[in-house]
Amino acid sequence: MSAVDPVRGPAEGPRRVVLTGCGALSSVGIGVAAFTTALREGRVGTGDITAFDSTGFPSRRGHQVHGFDAAARLRRVRPEETGRATQFAAAAARMALEDAGLTEDQLRERRGTVVVGTTDGETGELDLLTESALSLGAAAFTGTALSRSATGSLALGIVRELDLSDVEVSTIATACAAGNYAIGNGFDAVRSGAAEWALVGGADALNRKTFAGFARLGLIAPDECRPFDTGRAGLLTGEGAGLLLLESEESALARGAHIYAEVLGYGLNCDAAHPTAPEEDSVARCIRLALANASVKPEEVDLISAHGTGTPTNDATEIAAIHQVYGDTPPRTVGVKSMIGHTMGAASALGAIASALAIRHGFVPPTANHRETDPACRVDVVPNTSVTADVRVVQNNGLAFGGNNAIVLLGRHESAGHGGAGHEGASREGARQDTRGENVR
């Protein structure tokens, strides 16, 4: 490993960072190919939740991952010793590694970082432990039961699964924006030269505690999630994982890797204005931070992958913030939660993968379940059917409780053969602005 100034980065200057591997687990498909097909088809993964007993709740609807065989997908992590969210994270990381065309040995040869965002950690395991304790008492607190419930195991599970050692590991619990936080963290590490690669993203599993919380807030939709719709009535909780393999442009080109997209930059802020409601001006500031960090002008953005929960307050506030920055004619703005549910800490990571797929394959995924756009959400939501489009730059929003906002900008890389993103790397690096003054780590 070469010596790198942790502040100034490599001697030759900050690196460009590209996405070369995706691992996706969702209610509409497992694996990036299945996820791509589902997004193109506007497939909706809603069904009755069976992951826990939902008796007594007004609705049983949600987005559960079916057909996930942990024992078949994991080589070193033992499913009987780990919680479901950790299994998701480890399996998605292995998918991303294989999708990138890298081997475990190639990762071990170079220093890397593993960052996983989450809302609940292994809360589902704590739910089960509580149930056991009610019947068994203290005998329920076995070593295995306790180890399955550790939040830090999400990132550590990836390290164990891939048998890594020279890595920095962290699990970030900034709720529904955590996936974008993780991507920003990995982007900084690779860009500065502190790491040669980064496995970043988010994971969460369905659990009764979070379902009950949203139900008590009156935010669970009775049938489907309908972002930006006049008749929207709330979100549907979901589960899954999205892991992204980031590396330097130099590394990807040298080994002839396929490049989904370039990570152009990101912005973070936290206003702490309200426990649950987003704050319009704060969201607008975060968008501007991300654009400035990426050296992208608003008119250069082709698509916004919105946070888009389908709740009345969030959707109207998010669109108002978008109009603050983009004026009367913002880019197409879609809500993929209409298809995959609100996967909490995985949400913005899966949104980032959807954004990269839109760039790579030239299509805009739809906002499903749509009937009539709310006048308070005056944007082209691409209702119900995906469209073919020349997508060069995508803004991926993640907005979390407590005013934690994280927004990532992805752009087409010249090697994708589409004529470039229109943002020459040299000029972008030269104009890149430091937004750390409002970033929250």
XYZ file of C-alpha atoms in Angstrom:
441
model
C 0.000 0.000 0.000
C 1.371 3.432 -0.932
C 1.621 6.236 1.598
C -1.344 8.576 1.381
C -1.935 11.901 3.080
C -5.309 11.350 4.801
C -6.291 14.971 4.224
C -4.862 15.797 0.801
C -5.252 12.339 -0.716
C -2.874 10.762 -3.232
C -0.039 12.902 -4.557
C -1.612 12.938 -7.994
C -4.845 14.399 -6.561
C -8.256 13.021 -5.623
C -9.337 9.979 -7.562
C -12.503 9.521 -9.556
C -14.680 6.844 -7.985
C -16.789 4.410 -9.967
C -19.396 1.752 -9.225
C -18.515 -1.645 -10.674
C -20.583 -4.158 -8.684
C -24.145 -4.262 -7.360
C -25.812 -6.686 -4.938
C -29.575 -6.255 -4.604
C -32.037 -8.080 -2.360
C -35.629 -6.893 -2.469
C -39.238 -7.989 -2.545
C -39.235 -7.721 -6.352
C -36.100 -9.718 -7.010
C -32.822 -11.120 -5.721
C -29.728 -10.205 -7.717
C -29.072 -7.242 -9.973
C -30.507 -8.889 -13.111
C -33.815 -9.694 -11.417
C -33.900 -6.242 -9.825
C -33.323 -4.575 -13.214
C -36.109 -6.563 -14.836
C -38.517 -5.740 -12.018
C -37.765 -2.014 -12.256
C -38.279 -2.041 -16.023
C -41.610 -3.864 -15.625
C -42.799 -1.694 -12.741
C -43.345 -4.840 -10.691
C -44.813 -4.380 -7.206
C -43.676 -6.723 -4.420
C -46.499 -6.162 -1.933
C -47.956 -9.050 0.049
C -49.044 -10.126 3.506
C -46.192 -10.129 6.015
C -45.342 -13.547 7.446
C -41.972 -12.649 9.007
C -43.758 -11.931 12.307
C -47.251 -12.226 13.744
C -49.160 -9.130 12.579
C -52.389 -10.079 14.351
C -54.159 -7.029 15.753
C -52.673 -4.483 13.372
C -54.959 -2.638 10.926
C -52.977 -3.985 7.968
C -50.686 -6.939 7.267
C -49.326 -5.501 4.027
C -45.621 -5.072 3.435
C -42.666 -5.966 1.236
C -41.062 -9.206 2.407
C -38.175 -10.901 0.618
C -39.231 -14.409 -0.387
C -37.040 -17.203 -1.725
C -33.904 -16.121 0.117
C -31.918 -19.241 1.068
C -29.143 -17.991 3.358
C -27.450 -21.372 3.607
C -27.166 -21.609 -0.173
C -25.846 -18.069 -0.627
C -23.395 -17.775 2.280
C -20.123 -19.694 2.474
C -18.665 -18.678 5.849
C -21.389 -16.886 7.799
C -23.519 -19.474 9.567
C -27.230 -18.555 9.292
C -28.062 -20.219 12.599
C -25.644 -17.838 14.342
C -26.630 -14.590 12.604
C -29.716 -12.457 12.245
C -31.655 -11.955 9.028
C -30.353 -8.421 8.356
C -26.751 -9.616 8.653
C -27.510 -12.494 6.314
C -28.941 -10.000 3.810
C -25.877 -7.736 4.059
C -23.394 -10.581 3.648
C -25.281 -12.140 0.737
C -25.639 -8.787 -1.060
C -21.934 -8.063 -0.575
C -21.033 -11.403 -2.147
C -23.357 -10.607 -5.060
C -21.684 -7.212 -5.534
C -18.239 -8.788 -5.467
C -19.172 -11.369 -8.071
C -20.961 -8.759 -10.191
C -17.792 -6.650 -10.169
C -15.767 -9.603 -11.458
C -13.504 -9.570 -8.412
C -12.380 -12.431 -6.207
C -11.967 -12.547 -2.455
C -8.195 -12.808 -2.940
C -8.167 -9.603 -4.987
C -9.960 -7.766 -2.180
C -7.541 -9.132 0.410
C -4.547 -7.846 -1.552
C -5.624 -4.226 -1.101
C -6.840 -2.155 1.820
C -10.584 -1.556 1.795
C -13.528 -0.285 3.781
C -16.904 -1.849 4.582
C -19.735 0.486 5.599
C -23.332 -0.654 6.093
C -26.249 1.617 6.913
C -29.263 0.445 8.864
C -32.334 1.643 10.719
C -33.064 -1.375 12.889
C -29.898 -3.440 13.009
C -31.101 -6.819 14.253
C -34.263 -5.597 15.975
C -36.142 -8.583 14.592
C -33.866 -10.827 16.629
C -34.538 -8.709 19.722
C -38.276 -9.156 19.097
C -37.775 -12.937 19.116
C -35.541 -12.769 22.178
C -38.183 -10.795 24.055
C -40.821 -13.372 23.174
C -38.569 -16.162 24.411
C -37.781 -14.313 27.621
C -41.483 -14.018 28.429
C -41.787 -17.795 28.450
C -38.285 -18.937 29.454
C -37.063 -16.088 31.613
C -33.315 -15.478 31.832
C -32.648 -18.842 30.167
C -33.600 -17.213 26.859
C -30.446 -15.073 26.924
C -28.044 -17.553 25.395
C -24.796 -16.596 23.730
C -26.181 -17.454 20.311
C -29.369 -15.438 20.870
C -27.379 -12.405 21.972
C -24.857 -12.647 19.141
C -27.682 -12.742 16.575
C -28.987 -9.397 17.832
C -25.803 -7.270 17.580
C -26.228 -4.271 15.254
C -22.527 -4.130 14.416
C -22.769 -7.592 12.942
C -24.152 -6.197 9.672
C -20.753 -4.883 8.559
C -18.770 -7.512 10.469
C -20.805 -10.235 8.785
C -19.513 -9.063 5.402
C -15.945 -9.182 6.666
C -16.441 -12.729 7.985
C -18.228 -13.889 4.849
C -15.422 -12.653 2.561
C -12.643 -13.518 5.045
C -11.198 -9.991 4.984
C -8.645 -8.535 7.385
C -7.079 -5.245 6.204
C -10.332 -3.298 6.285
C -12.002 -0.472 8.163
C -15.467 -1.567 9.250
C -18.464 0.439 10.425
C -22.225 0.152 10.717
C -24.031 3.496 10.434
C -27.432 3.865 12.086
C -28.775 7.071 10.543
C -32.131 5.466 9.817
C -33.687 5.852 6.389
C -30.809 7.881 4.917
C -28.148 5.461 6.178
C -27.459 3.824 2.813
C -26.481 7.148 1.270
C -24.354 7.963 4.323
C -22.479 4.704 3.734
C -21.971 5.493 0.044
C -20.599 8.928 0.913
C -18.239 7.372 3.437
C -16.918 4.872 0.902
C -16.640 7.572 -1.777
C -14.432 9.661 0.520
C -12.238 6.681 1.397
C -11.563 5.665 -2.211
C -11.337 9.209 -3.530
C -8.763 10.182 -0.911
C -6.710 7.020 -1.331
C -7.386 5.837 2.218
C -8.916 2.705 0.679
C -8.530 0.956 -2.660
C -12.084 -0.333 -2.666
C -15.277 0.076 -0.674
C -18.246 -2.212 -0.073
C -21.027 0.139 0.973
C -24.791 0.185 1.214
C -27.563 -0.736 3.603
C -29.594 -3.626 4.983
C -32.649 -4.137 7.162
C -35.114 -6.929 7.911
C -38.822 -6.683 8.660
C -39.628 -6.595 12.363
C -42.609 -6.009 14.590
C -41.156 -3.038 16.483
C -40.787 -0.799 13.419
C -44.059 -2.019 11.905
C -45.859 -1.193 15.173
C -44.201 2.226 15.347
C -45.330 3.270 11.888
C -48.768 1.777 12.531
C -49.140 3.844 15.718
C -48.114 6.953 13.748
C -50.891 6.172 11.283
C -48.417 5.951 8.420
C -49.053 2.406 7.125
C -50.934 2.394 3.804
C -53.981 0.094 3.706
C -53.182 -1.372 0.301
C -50.279 0.059 -1.723
C -47.670 2.797 -1.394
C -48.543 5.615 -3.832
C -45.842 8.315 -3.776
C -46.979 11.780 -4.942
C -50.544 10.545 -5.561
C -53.583 12.543 -4.478
C -54.852 9.446 -2.670
C -51.583 8.466 -0.989
C -52.139 7.127 2.516
C -48.697 6.153 3.758
C -45.823 3.756 3.354
C -45.429 -0.013 3.469
C -42.507 -1.356 5.447
C -40.116 -3.596 3.570
C -36.834 -5.431 3.886
C -33.773 -6.073 1.788
C -30.223 -5.005 1.118
C -28.266 -3.023 -1.435
C -24.450 -3.295 -1.516
C -22.245 -1.415 -3.981
C -18.623 -2.124 -4.869
C -16.760 1.162 -5.363
C -13.211 1.473 -6.646
C -11.055 4.067 -8.337
C -11.527 4.748 -12.015
C -7.892 3.784 -12.562
C -8.424 0.381 -10.955
C -11.623 -0.331 -12.888
C -10.167 0.630 -16.252
C -6.959 -1.341 -15.634
C -8.851 -4.570 -15.112
C -11.464 -3.893 -17.808
C -14.376 -3.835 -15.388
C -17.852 -2.811 -16.481
C -18.732 0.523 -14.912
C -22.331 1.181 -13.971
C -21.790 4.813 -13.035
C -19.417 7.293 -11.489
C -20.056 8.587 -7.978
C -19.911 12.337 -8.561
C -20.414 13.565 -5.009
C -22.818 13.789 -2.105
C -24.219 16.087 0.558
C -25.230 15.529 4.175
C -26.909 17.715 6.744
C -28.984 17.389 9.890
C -31.476 20.053 11.023
C -33.057 18.192 13.984
C -36.127 20.373 13.375
C -38.719 17.646 14.043
C -38.597 14.001 15.138
C -40.433 12.701 12.060
C -41.322 15.505 9.606
C -38.766 16.684 7.029
C -37.935 20.404 6.829
C -38.210 21.915 3.344
C -35.390 24.456 3.520
C -33.038 21.890 5.052
C -33.740 19.356 2.298
C -33.151 22.071 -0.325
C -29.830 22.950 1.334
C -28.791 19.305 1.228
C -29.592 19.106 -2.485
C -27.433 22.179 -3.095
C -24.620 20.669 -1.022
C -24.681 17.500 -3.112
C -24.760 19.418 -6.402
C -21.869 21.619 -5.286
C -19.819 18.669 -4.055
C -20.370 16.928 -7.413
C -19.844 20.142 -9.429
C -23.124 19.479 -11.208
C -25.527 22.234 -12.279
C -29.250 21.671 -11.662
C -29.992 21.734 -15.393
C -27.575 18.813 -15.884
C -29.607 16.419 -13.704
C -31.834 14.108 -15.741
C -33.597 12.169 -12.996
C -34.312 12.301 -9.272
C -34.792 9.063 -7.360
C -36.865 10.537 -4.558
C -37.143 9.455 -0.962
C -40.869 9.281 -1.857
C -42.377 7.435 1.093
C -45.999 7.962 0.033
C -46.849 9.838 3.232
C -48.700 13.157 2.791
C -46.155 15.333 4.596
C -42.913 13.796 3.307
C -43.894 13.828 -0.359
C -45.169 17.409 -0.415
C -42.137 18.704 1.514
C -39.637 16.834 -0.634
C -41.184 18.110 -3.868
C -41.301 21.672 -2.509
C -37.581 21.438 -1.729
C -36.896 20.104 -5.229
C -38.768 23.069 -6.712
C -36.678 25.440 -4.567
C -33.555 24.168 -6.312
C -34.835 23.265 -9.778
C -37.553 25.873 -10.305
C -40.783 25.139 -12.164
C -39.397 22.370 -14.374
C -37.535 19.849 -12.217
C -36.256 16.574 -13.670
C -38.428 13.480 -13.732
C -38.871 12.412 -10.122
C -39.735 8.803 -9.278
C -40.498 6.829 -6.129
C -39.204 3.254 -6.272
C -40.659 2.573 -2.802
C -43.936 2.097 -4.672
C -42.419 -1.176 -5.928
C -40.063 -2.349 -3.148
C -41.579 -0.730 -0.053
C -39.668 1.285 2.501
C -36.638 -0.856 3.208
C -35.371 1.554 5.883
C -31.551 1.551 6.021
C -31.407 -0.238 2.676
C -33.731 2.263 0.982
C -31.264 4.807 -0.359
C -28.728 2.087 -1.204
C -31.299 0.280 -3.353
C -32.273 3.698 -4.738
C -28.646 4.272 -5.696
C -28.515 0.915 -7.458
C -31.756 1.757 -9.291
C -30.194 5.096 -10.285
C -27.067 3.385 -11.601
C -29.162 0.897 -13.571
C -31.109 3.785 -15.110
C -27.833 5.331 -16.263
C -26.310 2.073 -17.434
C -29.347 0.717 -19.300
C -31.025 3.938 -20.417
C -34.438 3.774 -18.792
C -36.403 5.494 -16.066
C -38.149 3.194 -13.586
C -41.737 4.176 -12.899
C -43.643 5.305 -9.846
C -46.020 2.356 -9.522
C -49.582 2.246 -8.145
C -50.148 5.776 -9.455
C -53.611 7.160 -10.181
C -53.569 10.983 -10.011
C -50.655 13.287 -9.219
C -51.238 15.527 -6.182
C -51.229 19.215 -7.217
C -48.840 19.730 -4.288
C -46.383 17.365 -6.008
C -46.110 18.962 -9.451
C -43.492 16.721 -11.084
C -43.402 14.086 -13.810
C -43.506 10.957 -11.657
C -43.321 8.592 -14.672
C -46.571 6.871 -13.694
C -46.744 3.080 -13.740
C -44.674 2.361 -16.846
C -40.921 2.728 -17.284
C -39.671 4.829 -20.177
C -36.571 4.645 -22.333
C -34.399 7.688 -21.752
C -30.872 9.038 -22.097
C -30.035 9.244 -18.388
C -26.674 10.849 -17.644
C -26.919 12.249 -14.113
C -29.180 11.059 -11.279
C -29.804 12.549 -7.854
C -30.644 9.912 -5.224
C -32.420 11.264 -2.128
C -32.389 9.796 1.394
C -34.318 11.652 4.127
C -34.473 10.269 7.657
C -36.203 10.935 10.956
C -34.625 13.724 12.964
C -33.793 15.732 9.837
C -30.920 13.508 8.703
C -30.623 14.143 4.977
C -28.165 12.426 2.625
C -28.127 12.905 -1.148
C -25.824 11.187 -3.653
C -25.133 12.212 -7.267
C -24.296 9.508 -9.812
C -23.262 10.113 -13.394
C -22.546 8.162 -16.545
C -18.925 7.227 -17.019
C -17.365 7.775 -20.408
C -16.422 4.089 -20.680
C -20.125 3.191 -20.814
C -20.033 4.145 -24.497
C -22.795 6.728 -24.453
C -20.668 9.735 -25.218
C -19.944 10.838 -21.664
C -22.003 12.449 -18.951
C -21.284 15.961 -20.034
C -19.222 16.568 -16.901
C -15.553 16.289 -17.665
C -13.759 14.810 -14.725
C -10.864 17.246 -14.680
C -13.066 20.326 -14.561
C -15.293 18.675 -11.953
C -12.389 17.941 -9.665
C -11.074 21.433 -10.137
C -14.360 23.014 -9.142
C -15.396 20.530 -6.438
C -16.474 22.291 -3.284
C -15.853 21.145 0.249
C -19.222 20.720 1.966
C -17.893 19.319 5.212
C -19.069 22.394 7.102
C -22.584 21.004 7.166
C -21.794 17.326 6.806
C -22.572 15.073 9.717
C -20.451 11.985 10.245
